[in-house]
Coordinates of C-alpha atoms in Angstrom, one line a residue:
X4 CA 14.0 36.9 -44.2
X5 CA 14.9 37.0 -40.5
X6 CA 16.9 34.2 -39.1
X7 CA 14.9 31.5 -37.3
X8 CA 16.8 29.6 -34.6
X9 CA 15.6 26.4 -33.0
X10 CA 17.1 24.5 -30.1
X11 CA 16.9 20.7 -30.3
X12 CA 17.6 18.7 -27.2
X13 CA 18.1 14.9 -27.5
X14 CA 19.6 15.5 -31.0
X15 CA 21.3 12.1 -31.0
X16 CA 18.2 10.2 -30.1
X17 CA 15.7 8.5 -32.5
X18 CA 13.5 11.6 -33.0
X19 CA 16.1 14.3 -32.6
X20 CA 18.6 12.7 -35.1
X21 CA 15.8 12.9 -37.7
X22 CA 14.3 16.3 -36.7
X23 CA 17.6 18.2 -37.0
X24 CA 17.9 17.6 -40.8
X25 CA 14.2 18.2 -41.3
X26 CA 14.5 21.6 -39.6
X27 CA 17.6 22.5 -41.6
X28 CA 15.7 21.6 -44.8
X29 CA 13.0 24.1 -43.9
X30 CA 15.6 26.9 -43.5
X31 CA 15.9 26.9 -39.7
X32 CA 19.2 27.7 -37.9
X33 CA 19.5 24.8 -35.6
X34 CA 21.4 24.6 -32.3
X35 CA 21.8 21.3 -30.5
X36 CA 22.5 20.8 -26.8
X37 CA 24.8 17.9 -26.2
X38 CA 27.0 16.8 -23.3
X39 CA 30.0 16.6 -25.6
X40 CA 30.5 17.8 -29.2
X41 CA 32.0 14.4 -30.1
X42 CA 28.5 12.9 -29.7
X43 CA 27.3 14.7 -32.9
X44 CA 30.6 14.8 -34.9
X45 CA 29.6 11.6 -36.7
X46 CA 26.3 13.1 -38.0
X47 CA 26.5 14.6 -41.5
X48 CA 24.9 17.8 -40.3
X49 CA 27.3 18.5 -37.5
X50 CA 29.0 21.4 -39.4
X51 CA 25.6 22.9 -40.3
X52 CA 24.4 23.4 -36.7
X53 CA 25.4 25.4 -33.7
X54 CA 26.7 23.0 -31.0
X55 CA 26.1 24.0 -27.4
X56 CA 28.0 21.7 -25.0
X57 CA 26.3 21.2 -21.6
X58 CA 23.8 19.3 -19.5
X59 CA 20.0 19.8 -19.5
X60 CA 20.1 19.7 -15.7
X61 CA 22.5 22.6 -15.5
X62 CA 20.7 26.0 -15.5
X63 CA 23.8 27.9 -16.8
X64 CA 24.2 25.5 -19.7
X65 CA 20.5 25.8 -20.5
X66 CA 20.6 29.6 -20.5
X67 CA 23.5 29.5 -22.9
X68 CA 21.9 27.0 -25.2
X69 CA 18.6 29.0 -25.3
X70 CA 20.2 32.4 -26.0
X71 CA 18.7 33.9 -29.1
X72 CA 16.4 30.9 -29.7
X73 CA 12.8 31.2 -30.9
X74 CA 11.7 27.6 -30.5
X75 CA 13.0 25.0 -28.1
X76 CA 12.3 21.3 -28.7
X77 CA 12.2 19.1 -25.6
X78 CA 13.0 15.5 -26.6
X79 CA 14.4 14.3 -23.3
X80 CA 12.9 11.2 -21.7
X81 CA 14.1 8.7 -19.1
X82 CA 13.4 5.3 -20.6
X83 CA 15.5 3.1 -18.4
X84 CA 13.7 3.8 -15.2
X85 CA 16.9 4.0 -13.2
X86 CA 16.6 5.8 -9.9
X87 CA 13.7 8.2 -9.3
X88 CA 13.1 9.1 -12.9
X89 CA 9.8 10.7 -12.2
X90 CA 11.3 13.4 -10.0
X91 CA 14.3 13.8 -12.3
X92 CA 12.0 14.4 -15.4
X93 CA 9.8 16.8 -13.4
X94 CA 12.8 18.8 -12.3
X95 CA 14.4 18.8 -15.8
X96 CA 11.1 20.1 -17.3
X97 CA 10.8 22.9 -14.7
X98 CA 14.3 24.1 -15.3
X99 CA 13.8 23.9 -19.0
X100 CA 10.6 26.0 -18.8
X101 CA 12.1 28.6 -16.5
X102 CA 15.2 29.1 -18.7
X103 CA 13.0 29.3 -21.8
X104 CA 11.0 32.1 -20.1
X105 CA 14.1 34.1 -18.9
X106 CA 15.8 33.8 -22.4
X107 CA 12.7 35.0 -24.3
X108 CA 12.0 31.7 -26.1
X109 CA 8.6 32.2 -27.8
X110 CA 7.6 28.5 -28.0
X111 CA 8.3 25.0 -26.5
X112 CA 7.5 21.9 -28.5
X113 CA 7.3 18.6 -26.6
X114 CA 6.7 15.1 -28.0
X115 CA 4.7 13.2 -25.4
X116 CA 2.9 9.9 -25.3
X117 CA -0.7 9.3 -26.2
X118 CA -2.8 8.3 -23.1
X119 CA -6.5 7.8 -22.3
X120 CA -7.9 10.7 -20.2
X121 CA -9.2 9.8 -16.8
X122 CA -7.4 6.5 -16.4
X123 CA -4.7 5.5 -13.9
X124 CA -1.6 5.6 -16.0
X125 CA 1.6 3.6 -15.9
X126 CA 4.5 5.3 -14.1
X127 CA 6.3 6.2 -17.3
X128 CA 3.1 7.5 -19.1
X129 CA 2.1 9.3 -16.0
X130 CA 5.5 11.0 -15.9
X131 CA 5.1 12.1 -19.6
X132 CA 1.8 13.7 -18.7
X133 CA 3.3 15.4 -15.7
X134 CA 6.1 16.9 -17.9
X135 CA 3.6 18.2 -20.4
X136 CA 1.6 19.8 -17.5
X137 CA 4.7 21.6 -16.4
X138 CA 5.2 23.1 -19.8
X139 CA 1.5 24.0 -20.3
X140 CA 1.5 25.7 -16.9
X141 CA 4.6 27.7 -17.7
X142 CA 4.8 31.2 -19.1
X143 CA 6.0 30.0 -22.5
X144 CA 3.4 28.9 -25.1
X145 CA 3.8 25.1 -25.6
X146 CA 2.7 22.7 -28.2
X147 CA 2.5 19.1 -26.8
X148 CA 2.2 16.4 -29.5
X149 CA 0.9 13.1 -28.1
X150 CA 1.8 10.0 -30.2
X151 CA 1.3 6.3 -29.6
X152 CA 3.4 3.8 -31.5
X153 CA 5.8 5.5 -34.0
X154 CA 6.4 3.5 -37.1
X155 CA 10.0 3.6 -38.4
X156 CA 13.2 1.6 -38.2
X157 CA 15.1 2.6 -35.1
X158 CA 11.9 3.5 -33.1
X159 CA 11.8 1.3 -30.0
X160 CA 8.1 0.6 -30.5
X161 CA 8.7 -0.5 -34.1
X162 CA 11.7 -2.6 -33.2
X163 CA 9.7 -4.4 -30.6
X164 CA 7.0 -5.2 -33.1
X165 CA 9.6 -6.2 -35.7
X166 CA 11.5 -8.7 -33.6
X167 CA 8.5 -10.3 -32.0
X168 CA 7.0 -10.9 -35.4
X169 CA 10.2 -12.0 -37.1
X170 CA 11.2 -14.4 -34.4
X171 CA 7.9 -16.0 -33.2
X172 CA 5.6 -17.7 -35.6
X173 CA 3.6 -18.9 -32.6
X174 CA 3.5 -16.8 -29.4
X175 CA 1.8 -16.9 -26.1
X176 CA 1.5 -13.2 -25.3
X177 CA 0.0 -10.7 -22.8
X178 CA -3.6 -9.6 -23.1
X179 CA -2.6 -6.1 -24.2
X180 CA -2.1 -7.5 -27.7
X181 CA -5.9 -7.0 -28.0
X182 CA -5.6 -3.3 -27.0
X183 CA -6.5 -0.8 -29.7
X184 CA -3.7 1.5 -30.9
X185 CA -3.5 4.4 -33.3
X186 CA 0.0 4.3 -34.8
X187 CA 1.7 7.0 -36.8
X188 CA 4.7 7.0 -39.2
X189 CA 7.8 8.8 -38.3
X190 CA 7.4 10.9 -41.5
X191 CA 4.1 12.3 -40.2
X192 CA 5.5 12.9 -36.7
X193 CA 8.4 15.0 -38.1
X194 CA 6.0 17.0 -40.3
X195 CA 4.0 17.9 -37.2
X196 CA 7.1 18.7 -35.1
X197 CA 8.5 21.1 -37.8
X198 CA 5.1 22.8 -38.3
X199 CA 4.5 23.1 -34.6
X200 CA 7.2 25.7 -34.4
X201 CA 5.0 28.0 -36.5
X202 CA 1.8 27.8 -34.4
X203 CA 0.2 31.1 -33.4
X204 CA 1.5 32.5 -30.0
X205 CA -1.9 32.0 -28.4
X206 CA -1.8 28.2 -28.9
X207 CA -0.8 26.6 -25.6
X208 CA -2.2 23.1 -25.5
X209 CA -1.8 19.4 -26.3
X210 CA -2.7 17.6 -29.5
X211 CA -3.3 13.9 -30.1
X212 CA -1.6 12.9 -33.3
X213 CA -2.1 9.6 -35.2
X214 CA -2.7 8.3 -38.7
X215 CA -6.1 7.1 -40.0
X216 CA -6.0 3.5 -38.9
X217 CA -6.8 2.1 -35.4
X218 CA -5.4 -1.4 -34.9
X219 CA -4.8 -3.9 -32.1
X220 CA -1.2 -5.0 -31.5
X221 CA -2.2 -8.4 -32.9
X222 CA -3.5 -6.6 -36.1
X223 CA -0.1 -4.9 -36.4
X224 CA 1.7 -8.2 -36.0
X225 CA -0.5 -9.7 -38.7
X226 CA 0.0 -6.8 -41.1
X227 CA 3.8 -6.7 -40.5
X228 CA 4.0 -10.4 -41.3
X229 CA 2.1 -9.9 -44.5
X230 CA 4.2 -7.0 -45.7
X231 CA 7.4 -8.9 -44.7
X232 CA 6.1 -12.0 -46.6
X233 CA 6.2 -14.1 -43.4
X234 CA 3.8 -16.9 -42.7
X235 CA 0.8 -15.9 -40.7
X236 CA 1.6 -15.6 -37.0
X237 CA -0.5 -17.5 -34.5
X238 CA -1.0 -15.6 -31.3
X239 CA -2.7 -16.7 -28.1
X240 CA -3.1 -14.2 -25.2
X241 CA -2.8 -14.9 -21.5
X242 CA -5.2 -13.2 -19.1
X243 CA -2.4 -12.5 -16.6
X244 CA 1.0 -11.0 -17.4
X245 CA 2.3 -7.9 -15.7
X246 CA 4.1 -5.2 -17.6
X247 CA 7.3 -6.1 -15.7
X248 CA 7.0 -9.8 -16.6
X249 CA 6.1 -8.9 -20.2
X250 CA 9.1 -6.6 -20.5
X251 CA 11.5 -9.3 -19.3
X252 CA 9.8 -11.7 -21.9
X253 CA 10.4 -9.1 -24.6
X254 CA 14.0 -8.6 -23.4
X255 CA 14.5 -12.4 -23.7
X256 CA 12.9 -12.8 -27.1
X257 CA 14.1 -9.6 -28.8
X258 CA 17.3 -7.4 -28.7
X259 CA 15.2 -4.5 -27.3
X260 CA 16.6 -3.9 -23.7
X261 CA 14.0 -4.8 -21.1
X262 CA 14.6 -1.4 -19.5
X263 CA 13.3 0.2 -22.7
X264 CA 10.6 -2.4 -23.2
X265 CA 9.0 -1.9 -19.8
X266 CA 7.8 1.7 -20.4
X267 CA 6.6 0.7 -23.9
X268 CA 4.6 -2.2 -22.5
X269 CA 3.3 0.0 -19.7
X270 CA 1.9 2.3 -22.3
X271 CA 0.3 -0.5 -24.4
X272 CA -1.7 -1.6 -21.4
X273 CA -3.9 1.4 -22.2
X274 CA -6.1 2.0 -25.2
X275 CA -4.1 4.7 -27.0
X276 CA -6.2 6.2 -29.7
X277 CA -6.7 9.9 -30.6
X278 CA -9.7 11.5 -28.8
X279 CA -9.5 14.6 -31.0
X280 CA -8.0 15.8 -34.2
X281 CA -7.9 19.6 -33.5
X282 CA -4.3 19.9 -34.8
X283 CA -5.9 19.9 -38.3
X284 CA -7.2 23.4 -37.5
X285 CA -3.6 24.7 -37.5
X286 CA -1.7 22.0 -39.5
X287 CA -3.8 20.5 -42.3
X288 CA -3.5 16.8 -43.0
X289 CA -0.8 16.0 -45.6
X290 CA -2.0 16.5 -49.2
X291 CA -1.6 12.9 -50.1
X292 CA -2.9 11.6 -46.8
X293 CA -1.0 10.0 -43.9
X294 CA 1.5 7.3 -44.5
X295 CA -0.5 4.0 -44.1
X296 CA 0.6 1.3 -41.7
X297 CA 1.7 -1.0 -44.6
X298 CA 3.6 1.7 -46.4
X299 CA 5.4 2.7 -43.1
X300 CA 6.5 -1.0 -42.7
X301 CA 7.7 -1.1 -46.3
X302 CA 9.7 2.1 -45.8
X303 CA 11.1 0.8 -42.5
X304 CA 12.3 -2.4 -44.2
X305 CA 14.0 -0.5 -47.0
X306 CA 17.8 -0.4 -47.2
X307 CA 20.7 -2.3 -45.8
X308 CA 20.7 -3.6 -42.3
X309 CA 24.3 -4.4 -41.3
X310 CA 25.6 -1.7 -39.0
X311 CA 28.6 -0.8 -41.1
X312 CA 26.4 -0.3 -44.2
X313 CA 23.8 1.9 -42.5
X314 CA 23.3 5.2 -44.2
X315 CA 22.9 8.5 -42.5
X316 CA 19.3 9.7 -41.9
X317 CA 17.6 9.7 -45.2
X318 CA 15.6 12.9 -45.7
X319 CA 13.4 11.3 -48.3
X320 CA 12.7 8.2 -46.1
X321 CA 13.5 8.9 -42.4
X322 CA 11.7 5.6 -41.7
X323 CA 14.6 3.5 -42.8
X324 CA 17.4 2.4 -40.5
X325 CA 20.2 4.9 -40.1
X326 CA 23.7 5.2 -38.7
X327 CA 22.2 7.3 -35.8
X328 CA 20.2 4.3 -34.5
X329 CA 21.3 2.0 -31.7
X330 CA 23.0 -1.2 -32.6
X331 CA 20.1 -3.3 -31.3
X332 CA 17.8 -1.6 -33.8
X333 CA 17.3 -3.1 -37.3
X334 CA 17.2 -6.7 -38.4
X335 CA 19.0 -9.3 -36.3
X336 CA 22.5 -9.9 -37.8
X337 CA 24.7 -12.8 -36.7
X338 CA 28.4 -12.2 -37.1
X339 CA 31.4 -14.5 -37.2
X340 CA 34.5 -12.3 -37.1
X341 CA 38.2 -13.1 -37.5
X342 CA 40.9 -10.5 -37.3
X343 CA 44.7 -11.0 -37.7
X344 CA 47.9 -8.9 -37.9
X345 CA 49.6 -9.9 -41.2
X346 CA 53.3 -9.6 -42.0
X347 CA 52.5 -8.2 -45.4
X348 CA 51.6 -4.8 -46.8
X349 CA 47.9 -3.8 -47.2
X350 CA 48.5 -3.9 -51.0
X351 CA 49.8 -7.5 -50.8
X352 CA 46.8 -8.5 -48.6
X353 CA 44.4 -6.8 -51.0
X354 CA 46.0 -8.6 -53.9
X355 CA 45.1 -12.0 -52.3
X356 CA 41.5 -10.8 -51.6
X357 CA 41.1 -9.9 -55.3
X358 CA 42.2 -13.4 -56.3
X359 CA 39.5 -15.2 -54.3
X360 CA 37.2 -17.5 -56.2
X361 CA 37.5 -19.2 -59.5
X362 CA 40.6 -21.3 -60.0
X363 CA 42.2 -19.9 -56.8
X364 CA 39.4 -21.0 -54.6
X365 CA 38.7 -19.8 -51.0
X366 CA 41.6 -21.4 -49.0
X367 CA 39.3 -24.2 -47.7
X368 CA 38.8 -27.7 -49.1
X369 CA 36.7 -27.6 -52.3
X370 CA 34.4 -30.4 -51.0
X371 CA 32.9 -28.1 -48.4
X372 CA 31.7 -25.7 -51.1
X373 CA 30.4 -28.7 -53.1
X374 CA 28.4 -29.9 -50.1
X375 CA 26.9 -26.5 -49.6
X376 CA 26.2 -26.3 -53.3
X377 CA 24.3 -29.6 -53.1
X378 CA 22.2 -28.2 -50.3
X379 CA 21.5 -25.1 -52.4
X380 CA 20.4 -27.2 -55.4
X381 CA 18.1 -29.2 -53.1
X382 CA 16.4 -25.9 -52.1
X383 CA 16.0 -24.9 -55.8
X384 CA 19.1 -22.8 -56.1
X385 CA 22.0 -22.9 -58.7
X386 CA 24.5 -24.6 -56.3
X387 CA 28.1 -23.7 -56.0
X388 CA 29.5 -22.1 -59.2
X389 CA 33.3 -22.1 -59.2
X390 CA 33.6 -19.3 -61.7
X391 CA 34.4 -15.6 -61.5
X392 CA 34.5 -12.7 -63.8
X393 CA 38.0 -11.5 -64.8
X394 CA 39.5 -8.2 -63.7
X395 CA 39.6 -6.2 -60.5
X396 CA 36.6 -6.4 -58.1
X397 CA 33.8 -4.1 -58.9
X398 CA 30.2 -3.7 -57.8
X399 CA 27.8 -6.2 -59.4
X400 CA 30.7 -8.6 -60.2
X401 CA 30.0 -12.3 -59.8
X402 CA 32.6 -14.2 -57.8
X403 CA 31.6 -17.9 -57.8
X404 CA 28.3 -18.0 -55.7
X405 CA 28.8 -14.5 -54.5
X406 CA 28.1 -11.0 -55.9
X407 CA 30.1 -7.9 -55.1
X408 CA 27.8 -5.6 -53.2
X409 CA 30.2 -2.8 -52.3
X410 CA 33.9 -2.3 -52.9
X411 CA 36.4 0.3 -51.7
X412 CA 39.5 -0.7 -53.7
X413 CA 42.5 -1.5 -51.5
X414 CA 40.4 -1.3 -48.4
X415 CA 37.2 -3.5 -48.3
X416 CA 34.8 -5.6 -50.2
X417 CA 31.2 -6.7 -49.4
X418 CA 30.1 -10.0 -51.0
X419 CA 26.5 -11.2 -50.9
X420 CA 25.7 -14.9 -51.3
X421 CA 23.6 -15.9 -54.3
X422 CA 22.7 -19.2 -52.7
X423 CA 19.2 -19.8 -51.5
X424 CA 18.8 -19.3 -47.7
X425 CA 16.1 -18.0 -45.3
X426 CA 17.9 -14.7 -45.0
X427 CA 20.8 -12.7 -46.4
X428 CA 24.4 -13.9 -46.1
X429 CA 27.4 -11.6 -46.6
X430 CA 31.2 -11.8 -46.4
X431 CA 33.1 -8.6 -45.6
X432 CA 36.8 -8.5 -46.0
X433 CA 38.8 -5.4 -45.1
X434 CA 42.4 -4.5 -44.7
X435 CA 44.2 -1.6 -43.0
X436 CA 47.7 -0.6 -42.2
X437 CA 49.4 -2.2 -39.2
X438 CA 51.5 -0.6 -36.5
X439 CA 54.7 -0.9 -38.5
X440 CA 55.8 -0.9 -42.1
X441 CA 55.0 -4.0 -44.2
X442 CA 52.3 -5.0 -41.7
X443 CA 48.6 -4.9 -42.0
X444 CA 45.4 -6.0 -40.2
X445 CA 43.0 -8.2 -42.0
X446 CA 39.4 -8.4 -40.8
X447 CA 36.9 -11.0 -42.1
X448 CA 33.3 -11.0 -41.2
X449 CA 30.6 -13.5 -42.1
X450 CA 27.2 -11.9 -41.5
X451 CA 23.8 -13.5 -41.8
X452 CA 20.5 -11.7 -41.5
X453 CA 17.8 -14.3 -40.8
X454 CA 14.3 -14.1 -42.2
X455 CA 12.1 -15.3 -39.3
X456 CA 12.4 -18.5 -37.4
X457 CA 13.6 -20.5 -40.5
X458 CA 16.5 -18.2 -40.7
X459 CA 17.3 -18.5 -37.0
X460 CA 17.1 -22.3 -37.3
X461 CA 19.3 -22.2 -40.5
X462 CA 22.1 -20.3 -38.8
X463 CA 22.0 -22.4 -35.7
X464 CA 22.0 -25.7 -37.6
X465 CA 24.9 -24.8 -39.9
X466 CA 27.0 -23.0 -37.2
X467 CA 29.1 -26.0 -36.4
X468 CA 30.2 -26.2 -40.0
X469 CA 30.4 -22.5 -40.7
X470 CA 32.7 -21.7 -37.8
X471 CA 35.7 -23.9 -38.8
X472 CA 35.2 -23.1 -42.5
X473 CA 35.4 -19.3 -42.0
X474 CA 38.4 -19.8 -39.6
X475 CA 40.2 -21.9 -42.2
X476 CA 39.5 -19.3 -44.9
X477 CA 40.9 -16.5 -42.8
X478 CA 44.0 -18.5 -42.0
X479 CA 44.5 -19.3 -45.6
X480 CA 44.3 -15.7 -46.7
X481 CA 46.8 -14.6 -44.0
X482 CA 49.2 -17.4 -45.1
X483 CA 48.8 -16.6 -48.8
X484 CA 49.5 -12.9 -48.2
X485 CA 52.6 -13.6 -46.0
X486 CA 53.9 -16.1 -48.5
X487 CA 53.5 -13.5 -51.2
X488 CA 55.3 -10.9 -49.1
X489 CA 58.2 -13.3 -48.3
X490 CA 58.5 -14.2 -52.0
X491 CA 58.8 -10.5 -53.0
X492 CA 61.5 -10.0 -50.4
X493 CA 63.4 -13.1 -51.6
X494 CA 63.5 -11.9 -55.2
X495 CA 66.6 -9.8 -56.0
X496 CA 66.0 -6.2 -57.1
X497 CA 66.2 -5.7 -60.9
X498 CA 68.8 -3.3 -62.3

């Protein structure tokens, strides 16, 4: 079988980071265009792809990247609106199309936004349409896939939905919450993108892509809340709220940057539903049907949320959060971190970490844990249990009111609280070598992932007590390790 080579631009972005492994799984030789090779070195597929360093606005770099390529994926979008992004995107698309023609690329695949024909579009959506027109008017056959809201953790559209719903049980919102939308899961988008590379050469057109359900944004909020087991959200819409004002509101309420929220809001002002389903002529609907809205939400919420625990892109479930996604994506995580240089070896510090709990305690007054345990009992929990299993730390081990979630012996341990709380609480302890012998660095992180407004209230209400408690625990660990190190130095060597 002849080698099939595809170029992926935007390979470190949300879509690109998931498309690359999907293409590799289908036997494609993949080349990625990136400004620096370091940007993709953290990806697990970096040694399976051809890396072409360069800029998409440099014709020589583009020609080099497209040499010997059959299909070129254009996944470049200006989302922050800085400068004249309309002209910049237009010029990038023209250069891309011209280089594709001169290098003999047989197809361009472009992921665009879904828009209503004949309406005055927002600036960003209008720019997307202009880019697709550039490609469709070029000499290279192009498949344009137009999608509305893409459902999957890490997708800016999904993250906006997630955080608005999680954080606001009652919201006064813009009238576009009543606009009809036809969302699609990231799994189905990737399937279309991969299959689009194999379209017949005479196909040069745009296709609307979406799943089977048409929902309003309010419907999506209600469905997300139901799947997440949150209380029903109460939404009231205002007749007047400009996209600019709404984007600032979203930037204030959620971690989604307002510069990213603005083009998303601008798109949601329009009714974005599929006007045709012609793509089924070339790419049949999936055998088991499209991923439903509720199932897409379940898949997006699957898996760990803390940044340090995020897995690489999951080929089986690309809808879950991944290490490739921005830090603001995923569930909100509050972190209290303490980091100290310790005059003790990493082994001596680790020994003190392994002794935590049970009769050795946590280096803080016991009454603090008893008070927290009483609060847990009042909420129906088991309270504070001062008992740990014997032996070295291992996954699943119970340490007082914690359970070991992950352990790398001698390096780090992740503890998850077993007490009742409106969210998930973790304690992460890690140790590494210091800058000189018999020195190490101890890092302690308390993390809390809140569940809705009750979780946000819980963290805020207990913060005044948590902060000094965590600080005292950290100081106690440092002191215990240094005392142990000093004791070992004071003992005479045996003969």
